[in-house]
Short mmCIF file of C-alpha atoms in Angstrom, two decimals:
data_model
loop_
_atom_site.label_atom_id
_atom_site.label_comp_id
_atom_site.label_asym_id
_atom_site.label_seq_id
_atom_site.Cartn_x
_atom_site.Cartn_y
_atom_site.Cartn_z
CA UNK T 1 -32.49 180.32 -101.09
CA UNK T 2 -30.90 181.03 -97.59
CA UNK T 3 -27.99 182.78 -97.66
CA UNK T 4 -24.75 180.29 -96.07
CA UNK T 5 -23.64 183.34 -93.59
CA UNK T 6 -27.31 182.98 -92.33
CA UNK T 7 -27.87 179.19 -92.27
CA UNK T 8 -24.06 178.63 -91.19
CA UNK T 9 -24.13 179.83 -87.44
CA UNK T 10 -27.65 177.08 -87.37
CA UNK T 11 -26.08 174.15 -88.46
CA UNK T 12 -23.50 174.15 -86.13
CA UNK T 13 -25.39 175.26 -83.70
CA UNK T 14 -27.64 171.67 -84.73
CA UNK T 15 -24.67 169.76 -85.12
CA UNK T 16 -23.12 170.40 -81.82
CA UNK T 17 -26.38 169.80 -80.07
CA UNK T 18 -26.73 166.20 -81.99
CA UNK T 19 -23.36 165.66 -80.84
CA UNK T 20 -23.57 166.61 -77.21
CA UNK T 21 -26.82 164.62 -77.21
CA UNK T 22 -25.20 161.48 -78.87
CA UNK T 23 -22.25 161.66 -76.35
CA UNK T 24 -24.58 162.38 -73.57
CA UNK T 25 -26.67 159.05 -73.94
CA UNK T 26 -23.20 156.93 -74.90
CA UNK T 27 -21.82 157.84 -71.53
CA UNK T 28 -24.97 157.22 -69.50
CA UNK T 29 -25.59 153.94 -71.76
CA UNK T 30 -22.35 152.81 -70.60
CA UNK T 31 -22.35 153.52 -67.36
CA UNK T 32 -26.07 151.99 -66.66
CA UNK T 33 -24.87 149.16 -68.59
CA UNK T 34 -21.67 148.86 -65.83
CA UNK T 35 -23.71 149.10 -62.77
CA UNK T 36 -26.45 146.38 -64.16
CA UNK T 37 -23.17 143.81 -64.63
CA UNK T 38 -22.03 144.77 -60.98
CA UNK T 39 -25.48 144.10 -59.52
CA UNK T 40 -25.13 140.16 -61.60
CA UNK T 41 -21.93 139.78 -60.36
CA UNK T 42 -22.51 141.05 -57.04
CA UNK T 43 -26.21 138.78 -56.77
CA UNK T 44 -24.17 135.62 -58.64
CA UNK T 45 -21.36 136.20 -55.45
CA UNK T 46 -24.38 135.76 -53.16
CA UNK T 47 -25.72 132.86 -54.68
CA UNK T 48 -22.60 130.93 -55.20
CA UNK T 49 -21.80 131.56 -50.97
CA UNK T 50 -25.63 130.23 -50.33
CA UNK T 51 -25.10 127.15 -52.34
CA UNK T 52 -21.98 126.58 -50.74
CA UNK T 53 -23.46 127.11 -47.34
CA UNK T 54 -26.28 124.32 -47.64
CA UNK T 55 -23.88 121.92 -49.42
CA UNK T 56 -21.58 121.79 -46.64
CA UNK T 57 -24.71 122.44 -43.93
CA UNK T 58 -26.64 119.48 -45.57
CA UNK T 59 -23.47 117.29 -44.92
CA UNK T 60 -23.41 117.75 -41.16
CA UNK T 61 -27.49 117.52 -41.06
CA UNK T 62 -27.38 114.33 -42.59
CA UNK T 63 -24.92 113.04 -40.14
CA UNK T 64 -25.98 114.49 -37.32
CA UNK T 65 -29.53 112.84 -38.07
CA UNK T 66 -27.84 109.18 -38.62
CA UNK T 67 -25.08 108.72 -36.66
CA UNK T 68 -22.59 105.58 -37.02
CA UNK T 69 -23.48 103.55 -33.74
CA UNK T 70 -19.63 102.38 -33.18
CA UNK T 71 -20.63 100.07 -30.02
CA UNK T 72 -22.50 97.38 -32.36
CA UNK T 73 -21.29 94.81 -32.98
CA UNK T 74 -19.71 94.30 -36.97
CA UNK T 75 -22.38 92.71 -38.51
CA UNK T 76 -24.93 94.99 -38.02
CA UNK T 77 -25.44 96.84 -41.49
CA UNK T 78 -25.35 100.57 -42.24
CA UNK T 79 -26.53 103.22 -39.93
CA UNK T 80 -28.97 103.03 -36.89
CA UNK T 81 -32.06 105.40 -35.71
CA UNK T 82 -31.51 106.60 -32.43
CA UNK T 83 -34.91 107.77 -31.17
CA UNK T 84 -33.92 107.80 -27.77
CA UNK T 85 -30.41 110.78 -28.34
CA UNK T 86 -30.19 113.11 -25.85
CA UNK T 87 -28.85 116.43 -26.80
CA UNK T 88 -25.20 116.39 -27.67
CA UNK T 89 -22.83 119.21 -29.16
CA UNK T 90 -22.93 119.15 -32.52
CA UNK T 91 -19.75 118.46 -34.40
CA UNK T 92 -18.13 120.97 -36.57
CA UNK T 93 -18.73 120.92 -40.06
CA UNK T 94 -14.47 121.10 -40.78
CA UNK T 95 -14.88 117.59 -39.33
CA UNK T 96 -16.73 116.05 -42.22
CA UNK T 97 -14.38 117.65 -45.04
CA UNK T 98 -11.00 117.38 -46.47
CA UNK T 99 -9.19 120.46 -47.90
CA UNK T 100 -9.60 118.64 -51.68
CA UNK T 101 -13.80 118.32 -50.71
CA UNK T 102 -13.87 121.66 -49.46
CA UNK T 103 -12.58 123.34 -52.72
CA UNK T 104 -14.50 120.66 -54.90
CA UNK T 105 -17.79 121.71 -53.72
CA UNK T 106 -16.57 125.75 -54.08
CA UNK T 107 -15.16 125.20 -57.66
CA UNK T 108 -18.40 123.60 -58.62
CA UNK T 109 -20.93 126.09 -57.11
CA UNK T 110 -18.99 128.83 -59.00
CA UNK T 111 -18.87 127.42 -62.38
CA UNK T 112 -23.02 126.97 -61.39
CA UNK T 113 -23.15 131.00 -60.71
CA UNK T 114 -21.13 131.39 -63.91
CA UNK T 115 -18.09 132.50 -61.66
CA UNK T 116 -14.24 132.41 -62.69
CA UNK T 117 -13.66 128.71 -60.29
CA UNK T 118 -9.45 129.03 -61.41
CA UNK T 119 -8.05 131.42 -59.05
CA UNK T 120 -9.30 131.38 -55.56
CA UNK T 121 -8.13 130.39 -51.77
CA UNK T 122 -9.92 129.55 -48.95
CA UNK T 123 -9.59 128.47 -45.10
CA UNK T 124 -11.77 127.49 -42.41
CA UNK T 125 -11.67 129.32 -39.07
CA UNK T 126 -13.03 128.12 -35.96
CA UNK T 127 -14.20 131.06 -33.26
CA UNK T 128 -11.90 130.99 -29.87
CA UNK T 129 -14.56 130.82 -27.13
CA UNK T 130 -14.84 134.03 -25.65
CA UNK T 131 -13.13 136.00 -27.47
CA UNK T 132 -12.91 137.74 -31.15
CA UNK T 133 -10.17 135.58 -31.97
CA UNK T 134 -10.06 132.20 -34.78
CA UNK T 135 -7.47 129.48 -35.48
CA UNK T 136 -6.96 128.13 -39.06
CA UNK T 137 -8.39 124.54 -38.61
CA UNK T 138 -8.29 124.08 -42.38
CA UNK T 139 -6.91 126.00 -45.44
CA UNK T 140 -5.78 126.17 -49.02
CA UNK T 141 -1.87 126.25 -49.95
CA UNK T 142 -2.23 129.85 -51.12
CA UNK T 143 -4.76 131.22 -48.89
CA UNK T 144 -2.53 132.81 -46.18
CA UNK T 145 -0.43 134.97 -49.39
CA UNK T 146 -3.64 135.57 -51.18
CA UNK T 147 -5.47 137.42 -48.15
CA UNK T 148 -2.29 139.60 -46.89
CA UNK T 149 -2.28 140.79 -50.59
CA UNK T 150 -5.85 141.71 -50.16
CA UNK T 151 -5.54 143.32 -46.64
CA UNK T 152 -2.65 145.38 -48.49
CA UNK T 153 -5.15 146.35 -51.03
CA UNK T 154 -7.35 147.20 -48.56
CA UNK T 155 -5.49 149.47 -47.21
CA UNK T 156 -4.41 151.74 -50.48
CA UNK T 157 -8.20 151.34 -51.63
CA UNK T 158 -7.54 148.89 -54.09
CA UNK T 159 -10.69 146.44 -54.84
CA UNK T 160 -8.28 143.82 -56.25
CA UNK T 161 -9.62 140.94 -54.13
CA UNK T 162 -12.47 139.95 -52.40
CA UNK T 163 -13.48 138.28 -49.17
CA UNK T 164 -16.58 136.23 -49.01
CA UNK T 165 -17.29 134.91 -45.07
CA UNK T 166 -19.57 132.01 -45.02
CA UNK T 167 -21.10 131.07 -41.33
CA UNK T 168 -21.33 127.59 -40.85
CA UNK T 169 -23.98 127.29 -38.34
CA UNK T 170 -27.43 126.85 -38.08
CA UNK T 171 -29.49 130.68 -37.53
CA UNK T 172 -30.04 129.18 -33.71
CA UNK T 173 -26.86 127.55 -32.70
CA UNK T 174 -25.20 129.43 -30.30
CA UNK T 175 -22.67 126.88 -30.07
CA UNK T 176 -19.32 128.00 -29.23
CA UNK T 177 -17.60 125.52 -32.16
CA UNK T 178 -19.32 127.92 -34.54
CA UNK T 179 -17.07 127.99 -37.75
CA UNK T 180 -16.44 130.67 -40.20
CA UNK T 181 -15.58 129.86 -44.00
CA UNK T 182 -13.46 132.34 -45.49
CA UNK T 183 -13.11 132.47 -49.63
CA UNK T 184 -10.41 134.88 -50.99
CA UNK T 185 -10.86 135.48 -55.16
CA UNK T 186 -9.23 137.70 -57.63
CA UNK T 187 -11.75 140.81 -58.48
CA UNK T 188 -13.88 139.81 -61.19
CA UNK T 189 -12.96 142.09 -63.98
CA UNK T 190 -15.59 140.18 -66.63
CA UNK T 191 -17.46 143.63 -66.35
CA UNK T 192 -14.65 145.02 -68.42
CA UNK T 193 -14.00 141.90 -70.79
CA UNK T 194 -18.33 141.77 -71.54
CA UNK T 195 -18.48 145.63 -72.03
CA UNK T 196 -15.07 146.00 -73.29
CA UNK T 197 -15.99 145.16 -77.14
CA UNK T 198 -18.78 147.24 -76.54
CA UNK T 199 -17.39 150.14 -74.97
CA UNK T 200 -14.70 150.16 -77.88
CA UNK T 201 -17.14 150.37 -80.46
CA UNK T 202 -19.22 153.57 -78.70
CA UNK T 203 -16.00 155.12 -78.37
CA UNK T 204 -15.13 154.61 -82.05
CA UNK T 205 -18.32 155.38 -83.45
CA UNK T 206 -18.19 158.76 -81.36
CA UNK T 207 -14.99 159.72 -83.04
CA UNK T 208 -16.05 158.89 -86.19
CA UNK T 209 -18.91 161.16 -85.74
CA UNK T 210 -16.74 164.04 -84.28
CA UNK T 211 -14.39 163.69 -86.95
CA UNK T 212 -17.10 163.79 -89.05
CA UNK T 213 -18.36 166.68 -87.37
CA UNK T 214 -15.22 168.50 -87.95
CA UNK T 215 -15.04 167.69 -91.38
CA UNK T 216 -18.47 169.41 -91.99
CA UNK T 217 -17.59 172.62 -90.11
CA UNK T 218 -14.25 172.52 -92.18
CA UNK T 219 -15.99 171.89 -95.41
CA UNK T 220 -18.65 174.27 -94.57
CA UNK T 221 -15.97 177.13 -93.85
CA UNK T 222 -14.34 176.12 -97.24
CA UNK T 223 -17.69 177.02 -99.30
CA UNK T 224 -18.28 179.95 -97.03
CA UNK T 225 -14.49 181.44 -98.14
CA UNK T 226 -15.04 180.34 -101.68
CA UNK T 227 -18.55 181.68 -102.03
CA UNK T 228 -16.80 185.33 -100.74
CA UNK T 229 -13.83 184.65 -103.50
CA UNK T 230 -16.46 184.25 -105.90
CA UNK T 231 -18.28 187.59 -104.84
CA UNK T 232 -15.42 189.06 -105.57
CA UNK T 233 -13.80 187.21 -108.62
CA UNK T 234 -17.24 188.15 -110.35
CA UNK T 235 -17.18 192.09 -108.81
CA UNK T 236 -13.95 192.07 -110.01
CA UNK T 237 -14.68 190.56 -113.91
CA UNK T 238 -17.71 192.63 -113.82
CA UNK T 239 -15.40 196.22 -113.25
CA UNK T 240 -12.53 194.68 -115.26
CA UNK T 241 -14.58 193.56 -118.26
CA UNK T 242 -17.30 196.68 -118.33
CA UNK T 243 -14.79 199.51 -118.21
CA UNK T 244 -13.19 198.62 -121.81
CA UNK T 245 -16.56 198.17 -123.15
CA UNK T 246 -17.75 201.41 -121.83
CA UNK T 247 -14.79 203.35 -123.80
CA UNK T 248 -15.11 201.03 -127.27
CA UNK T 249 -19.01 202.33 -126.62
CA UNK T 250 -18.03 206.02 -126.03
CA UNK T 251 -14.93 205.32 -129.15
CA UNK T 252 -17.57 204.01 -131.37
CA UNK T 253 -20.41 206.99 -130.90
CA UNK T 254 -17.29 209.18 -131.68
CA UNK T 255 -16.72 207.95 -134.72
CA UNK T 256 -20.37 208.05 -136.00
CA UNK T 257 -20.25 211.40 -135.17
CA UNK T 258 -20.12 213.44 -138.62
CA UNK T 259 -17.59 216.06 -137.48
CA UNK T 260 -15.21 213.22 -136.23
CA UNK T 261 -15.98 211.09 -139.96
CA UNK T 262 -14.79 214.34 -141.89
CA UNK T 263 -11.36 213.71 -139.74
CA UNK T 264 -9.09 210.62 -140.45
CA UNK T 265 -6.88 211.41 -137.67
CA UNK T 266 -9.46 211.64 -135.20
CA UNK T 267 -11.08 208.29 -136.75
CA UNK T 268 -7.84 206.56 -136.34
CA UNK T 269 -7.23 208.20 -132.81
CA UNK T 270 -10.54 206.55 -131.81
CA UNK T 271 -9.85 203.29 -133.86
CA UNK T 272 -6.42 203.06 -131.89
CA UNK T 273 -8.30 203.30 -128.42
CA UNK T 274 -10.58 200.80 -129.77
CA UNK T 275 -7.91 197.76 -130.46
CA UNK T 276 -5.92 198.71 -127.46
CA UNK T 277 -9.41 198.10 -125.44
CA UNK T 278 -10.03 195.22 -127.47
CA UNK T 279 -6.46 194.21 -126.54
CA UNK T 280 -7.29 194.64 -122.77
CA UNK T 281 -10.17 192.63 -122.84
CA UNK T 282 -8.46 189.70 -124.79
CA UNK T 283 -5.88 189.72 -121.83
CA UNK T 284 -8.65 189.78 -119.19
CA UNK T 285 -10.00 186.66 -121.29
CA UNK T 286 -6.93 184.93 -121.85
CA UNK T 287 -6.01 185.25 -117.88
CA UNK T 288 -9.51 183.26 -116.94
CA UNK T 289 -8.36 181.12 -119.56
CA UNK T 290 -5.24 180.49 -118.19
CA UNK T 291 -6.34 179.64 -114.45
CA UNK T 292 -8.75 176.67 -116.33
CA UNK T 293 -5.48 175.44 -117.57
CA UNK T 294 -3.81 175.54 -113.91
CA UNK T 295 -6.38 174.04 -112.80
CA UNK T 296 -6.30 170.88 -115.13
CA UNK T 297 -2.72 171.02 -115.14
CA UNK T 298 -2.16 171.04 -118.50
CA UNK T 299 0.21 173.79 -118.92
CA UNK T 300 2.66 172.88 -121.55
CA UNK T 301 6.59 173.78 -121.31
CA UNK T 302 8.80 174.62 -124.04
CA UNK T 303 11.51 174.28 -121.27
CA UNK T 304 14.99 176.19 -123.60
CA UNK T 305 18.64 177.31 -121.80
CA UNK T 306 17.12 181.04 -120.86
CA UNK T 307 19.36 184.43 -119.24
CA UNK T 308 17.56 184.76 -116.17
CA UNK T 309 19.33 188.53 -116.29
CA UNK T 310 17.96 189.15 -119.67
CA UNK T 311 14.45 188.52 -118.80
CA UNK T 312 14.69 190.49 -115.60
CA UNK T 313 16.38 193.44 -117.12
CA UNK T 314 13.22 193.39 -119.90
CA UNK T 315 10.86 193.22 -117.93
CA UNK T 316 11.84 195.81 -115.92
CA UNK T 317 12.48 198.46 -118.76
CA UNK T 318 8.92 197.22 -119.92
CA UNK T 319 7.36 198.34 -116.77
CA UNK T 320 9.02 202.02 -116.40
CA UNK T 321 5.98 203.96 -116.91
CA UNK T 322 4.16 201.90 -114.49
CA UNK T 323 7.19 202.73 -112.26
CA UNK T 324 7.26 206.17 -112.99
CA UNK T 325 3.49 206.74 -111.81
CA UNK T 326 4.70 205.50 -108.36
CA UNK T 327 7.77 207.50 -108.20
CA UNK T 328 9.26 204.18 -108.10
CA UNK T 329 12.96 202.51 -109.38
CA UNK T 330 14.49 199.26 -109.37
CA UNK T 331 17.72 198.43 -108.35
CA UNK T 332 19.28 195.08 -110.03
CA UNK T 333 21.99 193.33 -108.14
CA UNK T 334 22.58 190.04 -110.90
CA UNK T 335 25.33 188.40 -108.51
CA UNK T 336 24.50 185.37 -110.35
CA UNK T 337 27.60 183.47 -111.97
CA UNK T 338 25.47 181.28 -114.27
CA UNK T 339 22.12 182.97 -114.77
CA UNK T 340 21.25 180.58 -117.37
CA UNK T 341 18.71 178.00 -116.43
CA UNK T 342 15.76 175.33 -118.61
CA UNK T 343 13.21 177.39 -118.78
CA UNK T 344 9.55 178.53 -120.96
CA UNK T 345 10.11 182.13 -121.97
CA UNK T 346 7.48 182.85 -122.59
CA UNK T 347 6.10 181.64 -118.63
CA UNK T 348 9.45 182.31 -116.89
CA UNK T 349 8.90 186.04 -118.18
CA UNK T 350 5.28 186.39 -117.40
CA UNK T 351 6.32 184.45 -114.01
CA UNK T 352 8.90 187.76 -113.27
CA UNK T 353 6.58 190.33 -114.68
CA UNK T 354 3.20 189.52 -112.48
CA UNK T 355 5.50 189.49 -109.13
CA UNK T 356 6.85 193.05 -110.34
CA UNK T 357 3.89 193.47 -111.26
CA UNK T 358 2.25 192.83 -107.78
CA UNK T 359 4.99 195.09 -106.16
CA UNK T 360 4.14 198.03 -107.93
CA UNK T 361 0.34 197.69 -107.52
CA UNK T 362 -0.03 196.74 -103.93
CA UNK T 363 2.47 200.03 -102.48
CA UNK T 364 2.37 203.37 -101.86
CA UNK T 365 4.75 206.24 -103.64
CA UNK T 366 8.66 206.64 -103.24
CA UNK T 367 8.49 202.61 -104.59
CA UNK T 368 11.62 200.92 -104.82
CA UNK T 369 12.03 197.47 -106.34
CA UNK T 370 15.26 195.76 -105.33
CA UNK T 371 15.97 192.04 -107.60
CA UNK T 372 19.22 190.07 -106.69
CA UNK T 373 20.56 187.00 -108.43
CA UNK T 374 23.27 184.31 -107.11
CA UNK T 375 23.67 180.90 -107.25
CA UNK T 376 24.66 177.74 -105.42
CA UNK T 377 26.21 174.59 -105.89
CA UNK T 378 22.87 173.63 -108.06
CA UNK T 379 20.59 176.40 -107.75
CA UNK T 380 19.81 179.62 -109.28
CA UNK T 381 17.91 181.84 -106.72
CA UNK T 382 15.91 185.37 -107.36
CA UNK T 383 15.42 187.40 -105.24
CA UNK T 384 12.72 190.36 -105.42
CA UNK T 385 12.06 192.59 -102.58
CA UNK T 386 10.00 195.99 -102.17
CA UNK T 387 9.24 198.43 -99.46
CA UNK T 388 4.72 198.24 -100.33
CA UNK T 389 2.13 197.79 -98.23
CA UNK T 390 3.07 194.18 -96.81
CA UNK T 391 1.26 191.50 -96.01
CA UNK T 392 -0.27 190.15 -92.81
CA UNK T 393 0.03 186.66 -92.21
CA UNK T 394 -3.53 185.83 -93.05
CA UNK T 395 -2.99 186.65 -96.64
CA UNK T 396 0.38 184.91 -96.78
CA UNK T 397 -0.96 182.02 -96.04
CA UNK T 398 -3.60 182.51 -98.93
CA UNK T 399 -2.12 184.75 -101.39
CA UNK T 400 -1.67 181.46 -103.87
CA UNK T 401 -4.88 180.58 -103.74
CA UNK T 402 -7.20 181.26 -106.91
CA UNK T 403 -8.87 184.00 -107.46
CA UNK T 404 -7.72 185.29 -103.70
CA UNK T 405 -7.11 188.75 -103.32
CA UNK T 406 -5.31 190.98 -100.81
CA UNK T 407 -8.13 193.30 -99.58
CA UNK T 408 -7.12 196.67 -99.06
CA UNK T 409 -10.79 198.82 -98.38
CA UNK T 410 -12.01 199.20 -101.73
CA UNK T 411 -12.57 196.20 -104.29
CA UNK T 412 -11.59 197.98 -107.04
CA UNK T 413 -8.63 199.79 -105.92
CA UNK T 414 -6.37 197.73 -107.49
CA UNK T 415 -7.16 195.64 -110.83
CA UNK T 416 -7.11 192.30 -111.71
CA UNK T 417 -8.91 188.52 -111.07
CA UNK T 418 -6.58 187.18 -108.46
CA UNK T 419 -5.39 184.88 -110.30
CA UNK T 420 -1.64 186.57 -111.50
CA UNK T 421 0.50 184.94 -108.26
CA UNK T 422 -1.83 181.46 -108.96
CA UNK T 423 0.18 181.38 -112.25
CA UNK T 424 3.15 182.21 -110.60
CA UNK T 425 3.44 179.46 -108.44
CA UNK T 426 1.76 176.92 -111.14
CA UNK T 427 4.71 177.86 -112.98
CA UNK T 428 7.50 177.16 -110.50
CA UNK T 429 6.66 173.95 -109.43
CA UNK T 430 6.11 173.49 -113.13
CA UNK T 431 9.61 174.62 -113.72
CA UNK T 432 10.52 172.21 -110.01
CA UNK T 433 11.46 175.26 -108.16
CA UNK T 434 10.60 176.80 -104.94
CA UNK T 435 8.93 179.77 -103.83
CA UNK T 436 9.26 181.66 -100.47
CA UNK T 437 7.49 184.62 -99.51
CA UNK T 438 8.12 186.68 -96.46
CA UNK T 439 6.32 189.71 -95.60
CA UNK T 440 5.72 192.57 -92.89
CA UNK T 441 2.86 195.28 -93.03
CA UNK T 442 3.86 198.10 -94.07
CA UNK T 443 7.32 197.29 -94.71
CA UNK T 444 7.33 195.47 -97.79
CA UNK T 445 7.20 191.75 -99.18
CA UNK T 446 10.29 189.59 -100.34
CA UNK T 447 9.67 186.72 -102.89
CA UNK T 448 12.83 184.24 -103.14
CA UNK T 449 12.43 181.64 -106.12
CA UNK T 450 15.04 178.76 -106.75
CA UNK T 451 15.28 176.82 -109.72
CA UNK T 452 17.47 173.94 -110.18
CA UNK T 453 20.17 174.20 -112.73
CA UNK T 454 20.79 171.09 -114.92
CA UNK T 455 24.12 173.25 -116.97
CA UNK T 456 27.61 173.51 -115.92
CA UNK T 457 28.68 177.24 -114.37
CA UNK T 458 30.72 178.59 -116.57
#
């Protein structure tokens, strides 16, 4: 089986380059899918200004072919032939519309191109002779606000409108009553309403899939840091568990030994390292034990009125020879009024002895313990503070965690599973207290605990 540190740096690595790839052909997806819609609208535009153009066109042909002859008399029906026309100007298509007509025969050949036939203006221009010049001969009731708002957009860049300028001529009339149609519309923004739903979803689905992403690489971290914990918890248990059974091995051959047997003392000298090893291990046991309860959360409270002082003050004459190999003292300051709280004894004292505990492992000689006590209006707070090694930040933010533990060069320099300030805090918020740890390398670490009280000060 690969090792995770190996295969770790891969998947990522494969991850991130599905991802890129994934957002890669979204984006270029999209923005193919944009410029195809543009093109439709653009060639729809096109179409719907052609069909305009031979409507009105075909209008003028047709009357320009048949003529009403106004010089016969009434009775003569319909329209007559005239073979025999000379050439005559043309008239000008404006002449054979009304403003109503005009925007008829627009609103219909945009609802054929599948164009929005609500919102637009229009006006017919006929060409000064001569010069670059046009006068309005026929126009919408909007058209004149409609296309200043689009020359204003014009000019800060903004597509908001558009123009469409229809010729009405024939390709070879050079007449000078040539006539311009001029159609002002809204831009069509059914590019965004089509791709909007569309869009949405690529977008979602992509954050989905970075989120999910993320999620991976966090999950993936997790396992890495837990497989390390485990390296260690089981380095640890190995060191922890081996060393008692070495010396009830070496206690044992003593005692078969036949100038030891001939010697009771020495017997029960040898028998007394044997329970207290036993003793050890049991502990060791009981402490893995423990955590499985934590970790179901089935730690059961025998909550009594307890002395805060008197457990402190025990457990601090219990650890004096521990103190004494560190050169170390403890200085009580038990301010408190009312040190008396609902509390397990049996937990609260373990709770106290594990974070002395803790101080007197992780420091160097010349240790000194300092424990304070004082209360507020409904809380009993503890403070213990020591001048050890410290913490960095790193392991402050971990030092709860099970089986974590403070790494200080060797594995084995200082004993136990990692589990003793799990307990601690499984046992305050058992108790609904707090616990705040602050901490400084090389200066020291200060653990406050409150707990609420429930009993009047006295």
């Amino acid at each position: 089986m690969i090792p995770l540190k190996k295969i770790f740096p891969v998947i990522v690595v494969l991850i991130t380059l599905s991802l890129l790839g994934i957002i890669y052909i979204q984006v270029s997806w999209i923005r193919s899918a944009v410029l195809i819609k543009q093109e439709q609208l653009f060639q729809r535009a096109i179409n719907m200004t052609n069909d305009v153009y031979n409507d009105m066109m075909y209008r003028r042909q047709a009357a320009v072919m048949f003529k009403l002859d106004a010089k016969e008399p009434p009775s003569t029906k319909g329209f007559n032939l005239d073979i025999n026309r000379v050439p005559y100007q043309p008239p000008a298509v404006s002449d054979f519309f009304t403003v109503q007509e005009v925007r008829r025969c627009i609103q219909s050949n945009m609802r054929k191109n599948h164009l929005d036939s609500t919102n637009f203006e229009f006006a017919i221009l006929g060409i000064v002779p001569g010069s670059d010049l046009a006068n309005i001969k026929m126009q919408s009731a909007g058209f004149v606000q409609m296309y200043h708002k689009s020359e204003e957009d014009s000019l800060k860049r903004i597509n908001n409108y558009k123009v469409q300028v229809i010729n009405l001529t024939e390709q070879n009339d050079f007449s000078p009553r040539v006539e311009r149609l001029v159609i002002v519309m809204p831009a069509d923004d059914s590019v965004a309403k089509q791709l909007g739903i569309m869009i949405s979803g690529g977008v979602l689905f992509t954050m989905i899939i970075i989120t999910a992403f993320a999620l991976t690489i966090r999950t993936l971290l997790n396992q890495k840091k837990l497989s390390e914990i485990k390296s260690d918890f089981i380095n640890n248990m190995t060191h922890e568990l081996k060393t008692p059974l070495a010396t009830i091995s070496l206690a044992i051959d003593a005692i078969r030994n036949e100038k030891v047997m001939s010697k009771p003392e020495k017997i029960q000298y040898f028998s007394g390292i044997i329970k207290e090893e036993n003793k050890r291990m049991n502990k060791q046991v009981e402490s893995i034990l423990q955590s499985a309860l934590l970790e179901k959360d089935e730690i059961a409270l025998k909550l009594q009125a307890t002395d805060v002082h008197h457990v402190i003050e025990n457990t601090a004459n219990n650890l004096q020879l521990q103190l004494a190999a560190k050169n170390g003292s403890v200085s009580l300051q038990l301010d408190a009024i009312n040190p008396v709280i609902m509390a397990d004894d049996v937990h609260f004292s373990n709770l106290i002895f594990n974070l002395m505990d803790n101080a007197i492992k992780y420091s160097n000689d010349q240790l000194e313990i300092r424990i304070q006590t004082y209360n507020t209006r409904k809380s009993l707070f503890i403070v213990i503070a020591d001048n050890g090694i410290g913490m960095s930040r790193d392991t402050i933010s971990r030092i709860f965690e099970k089986f974590y533990r403070a790494h200080t060069g060797n594995v084995h320099n200082v004993k136990g599973f990692g589990l003793g300030l799990t307990y601690v805090k499984a046992i305050v918020d058992a108790h609904k207290g707090k616990i705040k740890v602050e901490s400084v390398v090389g200066k020291g670490s200060k653990f406050t605990l409150e707990f609420p009280q429930e009993l009047d000060k006295g």
